[in-house]
Structures are given as structure tokens and as C-alpha cells.
């Protein structure tokens, strides 16, 4: 039994023109059995910063609670929101604290930094950051997502086209992975608004 | 005291990816030409594709020594068939022979992941996909090998195969033109080479149609 494949997950974040998209599947399973079909894997830290956690769901929930706590403290002390780069460092530090007994999660972080420049990154379970200019993927469907995103990605996509691309990449990839699926959850974030959409895909 | 285990394996994985797409009157079969072992490259110029019959071509990734032995075996059986029946084997017939040959070694398998492509007796494209022990299925398109998990979802998206459960039974072959299918294959391998370390160097593309068999090459990333 692989611990990273216990619950099943698919996460992707993609950069567009002054915007980004972050998307996940909606399945929560316990090995072969599906427990929930509306599981939220992506959370909002503030209007310009989102992150998703793939891997073991219990660790994802704990990490989420710890990170929200740390961000709220930061907001009280600094009287402002955290920048995405700073938040990524925070997540990396929290994960590396547990270097010899890690959280079994792979985070995907996406946000709008200074001058509305989109920022995305992913990490392994002990906090090694991977910054990317185009897209990042995580979860049991990650190999399929790499293939689909690599073929479909274009530079400087507008929000509507970015949404279409991310949705097609996500749905095609989870259809080839038994442990993820049951629809999709896509957030497209521009400097002015956040659009949340639910995708209907193969419900298996 | 624990049981002593062998630390020698008869198998190795030489990596690489193969793809085949069936059209209304053509079939495209492609594979990269990189042969690796572990993190090393053995050669950048090794063909994984073998012509088994006039209108039947097989691409195999996995352990190339087993692939070579399998190709030899099938070529020999095809020769015997030609002597006995005075004609070439059709693609569906070769498909069944390959399946039986693989299952014959069910308990010491050929470490070979195959896609068979060609034209059936009516001249329509057909693609058969296999696992290492001979389980096979006629499909509209398929990929095997180290890049297959990267390639398959994109092929699903572009070729939109209808569900085999629908009634009336719908054709799995793509309505795309031959040139479009070849372009799709090139795109797919370019993407796979970016993210799969075992795929790259050169792409060998075979197109089978009524005029015969054509071979093309395309350069891929060498890193």
C-alpha cells in the first residue's frame, strides 16, 4: 500500500497573461472505495493566493489548518496579506520541520505577486520548491497531467482560454487515473476577480 | 534467517515510447529511437519498429532483447504461414498470433509492450494494443512504454474515442486526415520528450496506406 496513493488526487496550476488557474479533482477515496465526490482540495489564503494539497487527506487538512493559522498571525503582525513567494517559503519551512516524519502531501501554490505577476510553485513532501513559469502538477494523476499540460499549454493565455485549457487537461488526465476524478474544481484568478467553476466529467 | 533472494534479474528496461493511430484508410505507427538502461543512454539510433507483414507493423517498448527475440519468432511464423497458405498474413491474424505467442510464455514473459498497426482486409486502419502477456484489444489508437501515461490522456482528448459500450457499435478509427494524424503524433512525442527522460533523440514514423509503407524521421530533444 502506497501512502501517497491512499486517497487519490489530481492538482494542476497554470500561468496565463496576468492571471493564473488552479484546478483539482473532487474525489476522496479510501483505496478502491470512493467516500466523497465533493472534496475540496484547494483553499484560499487571500484573494490573490490559493493553494492545493495532494496526497494523504488527513495531512492535507492538518497542514491547511496550520497554514491558515500562520497566515492569520502574519496578517495581525504585518497588517497586510502574505506575498505568494513568502507563503511558498512558509510552506517549505513547515514541511522541512517534519523532515524525518513528513506530512504525506504535495502542495501546489498559486498566487498573484507584485505588479500582478502570476506565481506558481509545487513542492515535494519535505519542502523542496519547484518554481515553474508555465505549469505545475501534483497527485496520483501527475504523469498524465504532465503529458496533457505539456501538449496543451501556450504562453500568455487570456483567462477564458486558460480556463478551457486547464479544464481539458485536468479532465483528460483524471480519466486515465482510477484514483482521481468525479468532476473538477477550477479557480481562475485575475487581478480584479476570482472565478470558481465546477466541471462535470466522467463520474467514475 | 530470511530466505536468500536473487539479486540478478533476467530483465532490464530499455525505455522508450510507441504510439499507433488508425484512420479510415491509413495507419500511423511511431516510436522514438532512444535505447537506455538505468540513467544511461545506450544508443540514440535504435529502431523499435518491425515490419511483420505487408500491411502489418509492430512497435514495441520494454526490454529490447525480448523484443528482438519476439520479432524473430513472429517473422519465422509468418514465413511458415506464407509457405502454407501462399499469401501474406492479415493484420488481425497477426494480432491473434502475437497474443498467443506472448501468452505461451505466461510464466516467464517477454518483457515487451507492443502496439500492432496496419490495414485490415478491407483496407481500413486497425490498431491492436497488448500487455506483456498477450491480453489484447482492437482500438482506434494506443500508446505503450515509458511515455504512455503522458501521451494517452492527450490522445483521448484529441481523438475522442466513443465508448465501446454504446449501441449501435461505433467505429473507433479517427476521421482525421493522414497528415493531421502524423502532425498529432509529432506533437505528442515532442511533449513526451520534454517530461520523460527515456523518450527523445529521434522519432521514427511509419505510415501504412493503400500505396504501401512510408517511413519518416523527426528530431526530438537529445537531453
PDB file of C-alpha atoms in Angstrom, chain A residues 61 80 92 140 178 184:
ATOM      1  CA  UNK A  61      -6.343  19.039   6.348  1.00  0.00           C
ATOM      2  CA  UNK A  80      -1.100  43.043   5.187  1.00  0.00           C
ATOM      3  CA  UNK A  92       8.529  24.792   2.600  1.00  0.00           C
ATOM      4  CA  UNK A 140      -1.751  10.377  -8.405  1.00  0.00           C
ATOM      5  CA  UNK A 178      -8.609   5.348 -11.290  1.00  0.00           C
ATOM      6  CA  UNK A 184     -13.263  19.105 -11.328  1.00  0.00           C
TER       7      UNK A 184
END
